[in-house]
Short mmCIF file of C-alpha atoms and ligand atoms in Angstrom, two decimals:
data_model
loop_
_atom_site.label_atom_id
_atom_site.label_comp_id
_atom_site.label_asym_id
_atom_site.label_seq_id
_atom_site.Cartn_x
_atom_site.Cartn_y
_atom_site.Cartn_z
CA MET A 93 123.53 56.35 88.03
CA HIS A 94 120.77 57.69 90.25
CA ASN A 95 119.22 55.49 92.89
CA SER A 96 117.03 57.80 94.94
CA LEU A 97 115.01 60.31 92.99
CA VAL A 98 111.91 62.17 94.10
CA PHE A 99 109.25 63.12 91.57
CA VAL A 100 108.00 66.60 92.53
CA LEU A 101 104.69 67.78 91.15
CA ASN A 102 103.10 71.23 91.25
CA CYS A 103 99.69 71.14 89.62
CA GLY A 104 97.71 74.15 88.40
CA SER A 105 94.30 74.15 86.74
CA SER A 106 95.69 73.96 83.20
CA SER A 107 99.38 73.31 83.80
CA LEU A 108 101.66 70.99 85.71
CA LYS A 109 105.24 71.68 86.74
CA PHE A 110 107.38 68.67 87.48
CA SER A 111 110.94 67.85 88.41
CA LEU A 112 113.11 64.97 89.46
CA ILE A 113 115.36 65.70 92.41
CA ASP A 114 118.26 63.51 93.48
CA ALA A 115 117.73 63.01 97.21
CA LYS A 116 121.46 62.55 97.87
CA SER A 117 123.14 65.20 95.70
CA HIS A 118 120.11 67.56 95.82
CA ASP A 119 120.57 68.10 92.06
CA GLU A 120 117.63 68.67 89.78
CA ILE A 121 117.98 65.84 87.23
CA LEU A 122 115.07 66.78 85.02
CA SER A 123 112.48 69.55 85.05
CA GLY A 124 109.53 70.46 82.92
CA LEU A 125 106.12 71.93 82.43
CA ALA A 126 102.97 70.47 80.91
CA ASP A 127 101.10 73.50 79.66
CA ALA A 128 97.82 74.45 77.99
CA LEU A 129 96.12 71.31 79.35
CA GLY A 130 92.54 70.98 78.11
CA SER A 131 93.26 73.15 75.06
CA SER A 132 93.62 72.18 71.40
CA ASN A 133 97.43 71.94 71.62
CA PRO A 134 98.71 70.93 75.05
CA ILE A 135 102.44 70.45 75.26
CA ILE A 136 105.14 69.15 77.61
CA LYS A 137 108.43 71.06 77.67
CA TYR A 138 111.29 69.57 79.63
CA LYS A 139 114.99 69.99 80.29
CA TYR A 140 117.30 67.02 80.74
CA GLN A 141 121.11 67.02 80.72
CA GLY A 142 121.16 70.58 79.34
CA ASP A 143 118.86 69.76 76.39
CA LYS A 144 115.43 71.36 76.07
CA LYS A 145 112.81 69.19 74.38
CA THR A 146 109.06 69.16 73.80
CA ILE A 147 106.39 66.47 73.56
CA ALA A 148 103.04 67.34 71.96
CA LEU A 149 100.04 65.89 73.79
CA ASN A 150 96.73 64.96 72.18
CA ALA A 151 94.15 67.75 71.88
CA ASN A 152 92.22 68.27 75.14
CA ALA A 153 94.71 66.15 77.11
CA MET A 154 94.41 66.78 80.85
CA HIS A 155 96.58 66.09 83.92
CA GLN A 156 96.30 62.27 83.86
CA SER A 157 97.46 62.04 80.29
CA ALA A 158 100.30 64.52 81.01
CA VAL A 159 101.47 62.49 84.03
CA ASP A 160 101.23 59.21 82.06
CA THR A 161 103.33 60.75 79.27
CA ILE A 162 105.91 61.96 81.80
CA VAL A 163 106.11 58.44 83.30
CA THR A 164 106.74 56.99 79.83
CA LEU A 165 109.44 59.62 79.33
CA LEU A 166 111.11 58.67 82.63
CA SER A 167 110.97 55.05 81.63
CA ASP A 168 112.54 55.84 78.20
CA LEU A 169 115.33 57.70 80.01
CA SER A 170 115.79 54.73 82.40
CA LEU A 171 115.00 56.98 85.37
CA ASN A 172 111.72 55.41 86.40
CA ASP A 173 113.11 52.69 88.66
CA ALA A 174 115.10 55.20 90.68
CA VAL A 175 112.00 57.16 91.74
CA ILE A 176 111.32 56.34 95.39
CA ALA A 177 108.66 58.90 96.37
CA VAL A 178 106.37 61.58 94.99
CA GLY A 179 106.11 65.03 96.56
CA HIS A 180 103.19 67.35 95.83
CA ARG A 181 103.04 71.08 96.33
CA VAL A 182 99.62 71.73 97.88
CA VAL A 183 98.62 75.36 98.15
CA HIS A 184 96.21 75.41 101.10
CA GLY A 185 96.51 73.27 104.19
CA GLY A 186 94.16 75.38 106.32
CA GLU A 187 94.75 75.02 110.05
CA LEU A 188 94.82 71.23 109.79
CA PHE A 189 98.28 70.86 108.30
CA THR A 190 101.17 72.44 110.14
CA GLN A 191 103.70 70.22 108.38
CA SER A 192 104.04 67.88 105.41
CA VAL A 193 102.11 64.58 105.48
CA VAL A 194 102.03 61.21 103.75
CA ILE A 195 98.87 61.19 101.65
CA ASP A 196 96.23 58.60 102.54
CA ASN A 197 92.45 58.53 102.09
CA GLN A 198 91.87 60.59 105.21
CA VAL A 199 94.28 63.31 104.03
CA ILE A 200 92.47 63.41 100.67
CA GLU A 201 89.13 63.87 102.44
CA GLN A 202 90.62 66.66 104.56
CA LEU A 203 92.07 68.35 101.47
CA GLU A 204 88.69 68.17 99.77
CA ALA A 205 87.11 69.84 102.80
CA ILE A 206 89.74 72.62 102.75
CA SER A 207 89.32 73.16 98.99
CA LYS A 208 86.64 75.78 99.46
CA LEU A 209 89.31 78.05 101.01
CA ALA A 210 91.40 77.82 97.83
CA PRO A 211 89.01 77.05 94.97
CA LEU A 212 91.53 78.23 92.36
CA HIS A 213 94.34 76.00 93.60
CA ASN A 214 93.50 73.00 95.79
CA PRO A 215 91.16 71.21 93.31
CA ALA A 216 94.03 71.19 90.78
CA ASN A 217 96.42 69.86 93.46
CA LEU A 218 93.96 67.03 94.18
CA ILE A 219 93.77 66.18 90.47
CA GLY A 220 97.58 66.01 90.42
CA ILE A 221 97.63 63.73 93.46
CA ASN A 222 95.10 61.42 91.85
CA ALA A 223 97.01 61.35 88.54
CA ALA A 224 100.29 60.55 90.31
CA GLN A 225 98.64 57.82 92.40
CA GLN A 226 97.44 56.17 89.16
CA ALA A 227 100.84 56.55 87.52
CA PHE A 228 102.96 55.48 90.53
CA PRO A 229 100.65 53.07 92.41
CA ASN A 230 103.49 51.59 94.47
CA LEU A 231 105.06 54.82 95.66
CA ALA A 232 104.26 56.85 98.78
CA GLN A 233 102.99 60.35 98.02
CA VAL A 234 103.62 63.31 100.29
CA ALA A 235 101.79 66.66 100.44
CA VAL A 236 103.87 69.76 101.22
CA PHE A 237 101.80 72.84 102.00
CA ASP A 238 102.37 76.47 101.07
CA THR A 239 100.57 77.50 104.25
CA ALA A 240 102.25 75.18 106.77
CA PHE A 241 105.29 77.35 107.64
CA HIS A 242 102.95 80.21 108.61
CA GLN A 243 100.92 78.21 111.13
CA SER A 244 103.28 79.55 113.82
CA MET A 245 101.84 83.07 113.38
CA PRO A 246 100.23 84.40 116.57
CA ALA A 247 96.51 85.28 116.61
CA LYS A 248 97.26 89.01 116.58
CA ALA A 249 98.96 88.57 113.20
CA PHE A 250 96.53 86.16 111.55
CA THR A 251 93.20 87.60 112.74
CA TYR A 252 91.22 90.03 110.58
CA ALA A 253 89.29 92.73 112.45
CA LEU A 254 86.01 91.22 111.26
CA PRO A 255 83.25 89.73 113.42
CA HIS A 256 85.07 86.91 115.18
CA ALA A 257 82.40 84.38 114.20
CA LEU A 258 83.68 84.58 110.60
CA TYR A 259 86.92 83.05 111.85
CA LYS A 260 85.47 80.65 114.41
CA GLU A 261 82.71 79.31 112.18
CA HIS A 262 84.15 79.74 108.69
CA GLY A 263 87.93 79.81 109.07
CA ILE A 264 88.29 83.33 107.62
CA ARG A 265 91.77 84.38 108.77
CA ARG A 266 95.16 85.06 107.28
CA TYR A 267 96.98 81.85 106.32
CA GLY A 268 99.89 83.08 104.19
CA PHE A 269 101.52 81.28 101.24
CA HIS A 270 104.97 80.67 99.69
CA GLY A 271 105.73 78.94 103.01
CA THR A 272 108.03 76.38 101.42
CA SER A 273 110.13 79.16 99.93
CA HIS A 274 110.22 81.27 103.12
CA TYR A 275 111.19 78.13 105.09
CA PHE A 276 114.04 77.34 102.67
CA ILE A 277 115.24 80.96 102.76
CA THR A 278 115.26 80.87 106.57
CA GLN A 279 117.47 77.75 106.63
CA GLN A 280 119.89 79.19 104.06
CA ALA A 281 120.00 82.63 105.68
CA ALA A 282 120.89 81.05 109.02
CA LYS A 283 123.85 79.32 107.33
CA MET A 284 124.99 82.56 105.67
CA LEU A 285 124.65 84.45 108.96
CA ASP A 286 126.45 81.63 110.78
CA LYS A 287 123.61 81.38 113.30
CA ASP A 288 121.40 78.67 114.63
CA VAL A 289 118.03 78.73 112.83
CA SER A 290 116.35 79.09 116.24
CA GLU A 291 118.20 82.37 116.72
CA THR A 292 117.68 83.79 113.24
CA ASN A 293 115.51 86.87 112.68
CA ILE A 294 114.95 87.74 109.02
CA ILE A 295 112.47 89.38 106.70
CA SER A 296 112.11 87.14 103.66
CA ALA A 297 110.83 88.78 100.45
CA HIS A 298 109.73 86.22 97.86
CA LEU A 299 109.25 88.31 94.72
CA GLY A 300 108.10 86.37 91.69
CA ASN A 301 104.94 86.63 89.67
CA GLY A 302 103.28 86.05 93.04
CA ALA A 303 104.98 87.98 95.85
CA SER A 304 104.94 87.86 99.63
CA VAL A 305 107.06 89.01 102.51
CA THR A 306 107.42 87.14 105.81
CA ALA A 307 108.74 88.14 109.22
CA VAL A 308 110.72 85.22 110.66
CA LYS A 309 111.57 85.37 114.37
CA ASN A 310 113.78 82.69 115.91
CA GLY A 311 113.34 80.65 112.72
CA GLN A 312 109.53 80.79 112.77
CA SER A 313 107.04 82.77 110.70
CA VAL A 314 105.41 85.43 112.88
CA ASP A 315 103.72 87.50 110.16
CA THR A 316 103.28 87.36 106.41
CA SER A 317 101.70 89.55 103.77
CA MET A 318 99.35 87.11 102.01
CA GLY A 319 96.04 86.37 103.68
CA LEU A 320 93.05 84.08 103.32
CA THR A 321 94.10 83.88 99.67
CA PRO A 322 97.30 84.85 97.82
CA LEU A 323 95.68 88.14 96.75
CA GLU A 324 96.56 90.20 99.84
CA GLY A 325 99.75 92.15 100.45
CA LEU A 326 102.40 93.21 97.95
CA VAL A 327 101.98 94.39 94.37
CA MET A 328 102.38 91.26 92.22
CA GLY A 329 102.62 90.41 88.51
CA THR A 330 98.87 90.61 87.89
CA ARG A 331 97.43 90.75 91.45
CA CYS A 332 96.69 94.05 93.15
CA GLY A 333 97.69 93.10 96.72
CA ASP A 334 96.22 95.39 99.40
CA VAL A 335 93.35 97.61 98.28
CA ASP A 336 90.41 99.18 100.10
CA PRO A 337 87.90 96.27 100.16
CA ALA A 338 85.12 98.80 99.43
CA ILE A 339 86.51 99.17 95.89
CA ALA A 340 84.88 95.83 94.99
CA GLN A 341 81.43 97.06 96.02
CA TYR A 342 82.00 100.39 94.26
CA MET A 343 82.92 98.66 91.00
CA ILE A 344 79.80 96.50 91.24
CA ASP A 345 77.33 99.22 92.30
CA GLN A 346 78.66 102.23 90.38
CA LEU A 347 80.58 100.81 87.44
CA GLY A 348 78.45 97.78 86.55
CA TYR A 349 81.07 95.07 87.07
CA SER A 350 79.93 91.57 88.01
CA ASN A 351 81.47 89.66 90.94
CA ASP A 352 83.50 87.53 88.56
CA GLU A 353 84.75 90.55 86.66
CA VAL A 354 85.95 92.23 89.86
CA ASN A 355 87.71 89.02 90.83
CA ASN A 356 89.32 88.86 87.44
CA VAL A 357 90.47 92.51 87.62
CA PHE A 358 91.99 92.04 91.10
CA ASN A 359 93.71 88.73 90.30
CA LYS A 360 94.57 88.87 86.60
CA GLN A 361 94.59 92.47 85.37
CA SER A 362 96.19 94.43 88.20
CA GLY A 363 99.67 94.63 89.75
CA LEU A 364 102.62 95.32 87.44
CA LEU A 365 100.45 94.55 84.40
CA GLY A 366 97.60 96.85 85.38
CA LEU A 367 99.85 99.75 86.41
CA SER A 368 102.25 99.58 83.46
CA GLU A 369 99.48 98.83 80.92
CA LEU A 370 102.21 96.78 79.22
CA THR A 371 102.98 93.41 80.76
CA ASN A 372 103.53 91.55 84.03
CA ASP A 373 107.10 90.69 82.96
CA CYS A 374 109.33 92.70 85.27
CA ARG A 375 112.30 92.57 82.87
CA VAL A 376 110.30 94.32 80.14
CA ILE A 377 108.91 96.84 82.64
CA GLU A 378 112.42 97.73 83.77
CA GLU A 379 113.58 98.18 80.17
CA ARG A 380 110.59 100.36 79.31
CA ALA A 381 110.96 102.40 82.50
CA GLN A 382 114.58 103.12 81.58
CA GLN A 383 113.33 104.34 78.19
CA GLY A 384 110.97 106.73 79.99
CA HIS A 385 107.64 104.87 79.83
CA ALA A 386 105.46 106.54 82.50
CA GLY A 387 103.31 103.48 83.27
CA ALA A 388 106.37 101.26 83.68
CA LYS A 389 107.97 103.78 86.03
CA LEU A 390 104.78 104.05 88.09
CA ALA A 391 104.52 100.24 88.29
CA LEU A 392 108.07 99.99 89.69
CA ASP A 393 107.53 102.90 92.08
CA VAL A 394 104.35 101.42 93.56
CA PHE A 395 105.93 97.93 93.71
CA CYS A 396 109.08 99.12 95.54
CA TYR A 397 107.34 101.56 97.90
CA ARG A 398 104.76 98.98 99.02
CA LEU A 399 107.51 96.40 99.53
CA ALA A 400 109.71 98.79 101.53
CA LYS A 401 106.73 99.73 103.75
CA TYR A 402 105.94 96.07 104.42
CA ILE A 403 109.56 95.31 105.28
CA ALA A 404 109.73 98.31 107.62
CA SER A 405 106.53 97.22 109.39
CA TYR A 406 107.88 93.70 109.94
CA THR A 407 110.64 95.04 112.16
CA VAL A 408 107.82 95.50 114.73
CA PRO A 409 107.32 91.79 115.54
CA LEU A 410 111.05 91.03 115.17
CA GLY A 411 112.63 93.46 117.61
CA ARG A 412 116.07 92.56 116.23
CA LEU A 413 116.68 92.23 112.48
CA ASP A 414 119.56 90.09 111.19
CA ALA A 415 118.85 90.30 107.47
CA ILE A 416 116.41 91.14 104.72
CA VAL A 417 116.50 88.41 102.09
CA PHE A 418 115.42 88.79 98.46
CA THR A 419 114.34 85.74 96.46
CA GLY A 420 112.03 84.65 93.60
CA GLY A 421 112.47 85.63 89.92
CA ILE A 422 112.46 89.36 90.68
CA GLY A 423 114.22 89.20 94.06
CA GLU A 424 117.02 87.02 92.68
CA ASN A 425 117.60 89.03 89.51
CA SER A 426 116.48 92.64 89.76
CA ASP A 427 119.36 94.73 91.11
CA LEU A 428 117.23 97.79 90.31
CA ILE A 429 114.31 96.84 92.56
CA ARG A 430 116.62 95.73 95.38
CA ALA A 431 118.54 99.00 95.19
CA SER A 432 115.33 101.05 95.34
CA VAL A 433 113.97 99.10 98.32
CA ILE A 434 117.24 99.31 100.26
CA GLU A 435 117.47 103.04 99.60
CA GLN A 436 113.97 103.50 101.06
CA LEU A 437 115.03 101.54 104.15
CA GLU A 438 118.05 103.71 104.93
CA ILE A 439 116.55 104.50 108.34
CA PHE A 440 117.53 100.94 109.40
CA GLY A 441 121.18 101.68 108.63
CA LEU A 442 121.25 99.67 105.40
CA ALA A 443 123.77 100.80 102.78
CA LEU A 444 123.87 99.14 99.35
CA ASP A 445 127.08 97.57 98.07
CA GLU A 446 126.53 98.31 94.39
CA GLN A 447 129.01 95.79 93.02
CA ALA A 448 127.75 93.02 95.30
CA ASN A 449 124.19 93.87 94.23
CA LEU A 450 125.18 93.41 90.57
CA ASP A 451 127.08 90.20 91.32
CA ALA A 452 124.14 88.61 93.15
CA ARG A 453 122.04 87.84 90.09
CA PHE A 454 121.20 84.90 87.84
CA GLY A 455 121.53 82.24 90.51
CA ASN A 456 124.33 83.79 92.59
CA GLN A 457 123.72 84.40 96.25
CA GLY A 458 125.40 87.01 98.42
CA VAL A 459 125.25 89.86 100.91
CA ILE A 460 124.48 93.10 99.06
CA THR A 461 124.98 95.67 101.84
CA LYS A 462 128.28 96.92 103.20
CA ASN A 463 127.60 97.89 106.80
CA SER A 464 127.93 95.68 109.83
CA GLY A 465 124.35 95.97 111.21
CA ALA A 466 121.32 94.33 109.60
CA LYS A 467 122.26 92.94 106.20
CA ALA A 468 120.40 92.61 102.93
CA MET A 469 121.10 89.49 100.93
CA VAL A 470 120.03 87.51 97.90
CA ILE A 471 119.35 83.77 98.12
CA PRO A 472 117.94 81.76 95.19
CA THR A 473 114.97 79.79 96.46
CA ASN A 474 114.47 76.06 95.92
CA GLU A 475 110.95 74.94 96.78
CA GLU A 476 111.34 71.68 94.84
CA LEU A 477 114.26 70.64 97.05
CA VAL A 478 112.25 71.25 100.24
CA ILE A 479 109.39 69.17 98.82
CA ALA A 480 111.79 66.37 97.82
CA LEU A 481 113.54 66.33 101.20
CA ASP A 482 110.21 66.24 103.08
CA ALA A 483 109.01 63.42 100.83
CA ILE A 484 112.17 61.46 101.63
CA ALA A 485 112.06 62.23 105.37
CA LEU A 486 108.46 61.05 105.68
CA THR A 487 108.70 57.90 103.57
CA GLN A 488 112.19 56.44 103.82
CA GLU A 489 112.78 55.84 107.55
P1 AMP B 798 108.95 83.67 89.28
O1 AMP B 798 107.44 83.70 89.42
O2 AMP B 798 109.67 83.48 90.58
O3 AMP B 798 109.43 82.75 88.19
O4 AMP B 798 109.38 85.15 88.80
C1 AMP B 798 108.91 85.70 87.59
C2 AMP B 798 109.26 87.18 87.55
O5 AMP B 798 110.68 87.35 87.67
C3 AMP B 798 108.83 87.86 86.25
O6 AMP B 798 108.21 89.10 86.54
C4 AMP B 798 110.16 88.10 85.56
O7 AMP B 798 110.09 89.22 84.71
C5 AMP B 798 111.06 88.37 86.75
N1 AMP B 798 112.48 88.30 86.37
C6 AMP B 798 113.17 87.23 85.91
N2 AMP B 798 114.44 87.61 85.56
C7 AMP B 798 114.52 88.95 85.80
C8 AMP B 798 115.55 89.93 85.62
N3 AMP B 798 116.75 89.60 85.15
N4 AMP B 798 115.28 91.20 85.99
C9 AMP B 798 114.07 91.55 86.47
N5 AMP B 798 113.06 90.67 86.66
C10 AMP B 798 113.26 89.38 86.31
#
């Protein structure tokens, strides 16, 4: 019997990830994805007690209908009454939100004002908040921000070398994302290092379809690779990360691309997909690279080299490095990418423990280097748990 569950919602423009977390045991009781919303065949896929099931939604169904269907499902499974709070992943909190907040009308107005900074993400988050408010009118809702953990960055790290008025008047600066994951990794790394969080210096590499690396000094983010938007920094599944900004103008002036097409190329057709000319799925790229596919090899080379350079540069703000931590779908599972990155960071005295590197996959955590200086380790991330715990902390005093 569960008596304190948190409903965690992560809304995209045409999809909605959800899970139910037990606030006491920290177990994920149910998880799922409503996908292809607004299309002719939207569907909910969910996992409960080891079984995977699907529910077809009506054609053109959107977020509200998905959330209503999920609530009916929870009720059919007799889980509904145990839900005591709702936690929302919100991508952009601007400079206003340095920590999670209980959502009220003022917060909604502030989120609407920030939406122009994240037009691809925040409007969908607001739709999710609205849908959950309709579906759970009696429950407190909490917003947990991807940007909040990075609000501790100093001005020298978050300021672009652009005319300063663009920051002062329009908020153009680096905000950073994946903050919930980097925060969780910091807490777990401190435990593994047997240190107080306030004395923990790590470089956290969240490598999934989106990827970012964060320098954490004394438990706080002091630099991170994503910027005003999640496009900056590392090579990602379909995003290019750092490029010369003049390339955009060149593509428009010389190659006849429109603004939207350039945006689409940078966000959706680049990264591992663009380089490999195959896919953004890292597993397939690794397989094809091993079979000799030149594009797949190039994609992995550029990915690992950029990542190693970023990690090396983040030793600058840290001074002392306790550990490099790999997480996210690629960081938690790809022994190959971890081995390549560690090899390129030999100058820091890192030496790979090959067996430990193989063992730390598919949900297993562990230290994957064998020397006694700075360590490299693998820690599976758990953003949903952070969201659930914040939702509980802010609503159940
Ligand atoms: P995420 O966005 O965190 O779910 O991560 C998705 C990425 O993780 C995709 O590129 C997957 O191909 C990659 N991934 C998952 N499992 C593995 C694996 N065993 N080896 C390499 N990459 C993996």
